[in-house]
Amino acid sequence: MGDFPCDSCGLCCQNIGHIKELKVFDRGDGVCIHFDSASKLCKIYKDRPLICRVEQMYQSVYSEFMTKERFYKLNQDVCKYLKDQNKE
């Protein structure tokens, strides 16, 4: 299995208000303080928190609880949900 198929839409970075590990990065409206709305990219991508790194998060935390395929599927489900909620 390859890397997580992220299309860099930025929706996960715009919906961090409910994630306790990212509370310090919430600018007050659920959007990460490091999210660049113009490019839809992370301004600290190379230094982003572990929770923002799908591959490393799986290896560090979730690999003992589920398969990588299951972890990817759960993350893809969240992506789909965010995209469905943000359709124009």
CSV table of C-alpha atoms in Angstrom, one decimal:
chain,number,residue,atom,x,y,z
A,1,MET,CA,0.0,0.0,0.0
A,2,GLY,CA,1.3,3.4,-1.0
A,3,ASP,CA,1.0,6.8,0.7
A,4,PHE,CA,-2.3,8.2,1.8
A,5,PRO,CA,-4.1,9.7,-1.2
A,6,CYS,CA,-4.4,13.3,-0.2
A,7,ASP,CA,-5.5,15.8,-2.9
A,8,SER,CA,-4.4,18.8,-0.7
A,9,CYS,CA,-7.9,20.4,-0.6
A,10,GLY,CA,-7.2,21.9,2.8
A,11,LEU,CA,-10.5,20.9,4.3
A,12,CYS,CA,-8.9,19.0,7.2
A,13,CYS,CA,-6.9,22.1,8.1
A,14,GLN,CA,-10.1,24.2,8.1
A,15,ASN,CA,-11.9,21.8,10.5
A,16,ILE,CA,-9.6,21.3,13.5
A,17,GLY,CA,-11.9,22.8,16.2
A,18,HIS,CA,-12.9,19.5,17.5
A,19,ILE,CA,-9.4,17.9,17.7
A,20,LYS,CA,-8.0,18.3,21.1
A,21,GLU,CA,-4.4,17.8,20.0
A,22,LEU,CA,-4.7,20.8,17.6
A,23,LYS,CA,-6.5,23.1,20.0
A,24,VAL,CA,-3.4,25.3,20.3
A,25,PHE,CA,-3.4,25.8,16.5
A,26,ASP,CA,-7.1,26.8,16.2
A,27,ARG,CA,-7.4,30.5,15.3
A,28,GLY,CA,-10.8,30.5,17.0
A,29,ASP,CA,-13.0,29.5,14.1
A,30,GLY,CA,-11.8,25.9,13.6
A,31,VAL,CA,-9.2,26.8,11.0
A,32,CYS,CA,-5.5,26.1,11.7
A,33,ILE,CA,-3.4,29.2,12.2
A,34,HIS,CA,-0.9,27.6,9.8
A,35,PHE,CA,-3.4,27.2,6.9
A,36,ASP,CA,-2.7,29.4,3.9
A,37,SER,CA,-6.1,30.0,2.4
A,38,ALA,CA,-4.6,31.3,-0.9
A,39,SER,CA,-2.6,28.2,-1.6
A,40,LYS,CA,-4.8,25.8,0.5
A,41,LEU,CA,-1.5,24.4,1.9
A,42,CYS,CA,0.1,24.2,5.3
A,43,LYS,CA,2.7,27.0,6.1
A,44,ILE,CA,4.6,24.6,8.4
A,45,TYR,CA,4.1,21.4,6.3
A,46,LYS,CA,7.6,20.0,7.0
A,47,ASP,CA,7.3,20.7,10.7
A,48,ARG,CA,3.5,20.0,11.1
A,49,PRO,CA,2.3,18.0,14.2
A,50,LEU,CA,2.3,14.2,14.2
A,51,ILE,CA,-1.5,14.1,14.1
A,52,CYS,CA,-1.4,15.9,10.7
A,53,ARG,CA,0.9,13.2,9.3
A,54,VAL,CA,-1.3,10.2,8.2
A,55,GLU,CA,1.6,7.9,7.6
A,56,GLN,CA,3.6,8.6,10.8
A,57,MET,CA,0.4,8.7,12.9
A,58,TYR,CA,-0.5,5.3,11.7
A,59,GLN,CA,3.0,3.9,12.5
A,60,SER,CA,3.3,5.7,15.9
A,61,VAL,CA,-0.2,5.2,17.3
A,62,TYR,CA,-2.7,3.1,15.3
A,63,SER,CA,-0.6,0.2,13.8
A,64,GLU,CA,-1.2,-1.9,16.9
A,65,PHE,CA,-5.0,-1.4,16.7
A,66,MET,CA,-5.8,-1.7,13.1
A,67,THR,CA,-4.5,-2.4,9.6
A,68,LYS,CA,-3.1,0.4,7.5
A,69,GLU,CA,-5.9,-0.2,5.0
A,70,ARG,CA,-8.6,0.3,7.7
A,71,PHE,CA,-6.8,3.5,9.0
A,72,TYR,CA,-6.7,4.9,5.5
A,73,LYS,CA,-10.3,4.0,4.9
A,74,LEU,CA,-11.3,5.9,8.1
A,75,ASN,CA,-9.3,8.9,7.1
A,76,GLN,CA,-10.8,8.8,3.6
A,77,ASP,CA,-14.3,8.6,5.1
A,78,VAL,CA,-13.5,11.8,7.0
A,79,CYS,CA,-12.2,13.5,3.8
A,80,LYS,CA,-15.4,12.5,2.0
A,81,TYR,CA,-17.6,13.8,4.8
A,82,LEU,CA,-15.8,17.2,4.8
A,83,LYS,CA,-16.1,17.4,1.0
A,84,ASP,CA,-19.8,16.6,1.1
A,85,GLN,CA,-20.4,19.2,3.8
A,86,ASN,CA,-18.5,21.9,1.9
A,87,LYS,CA,-20.0,21.5,-1.5
A,88,GLU,CA,-21.0,24.9,-3.0
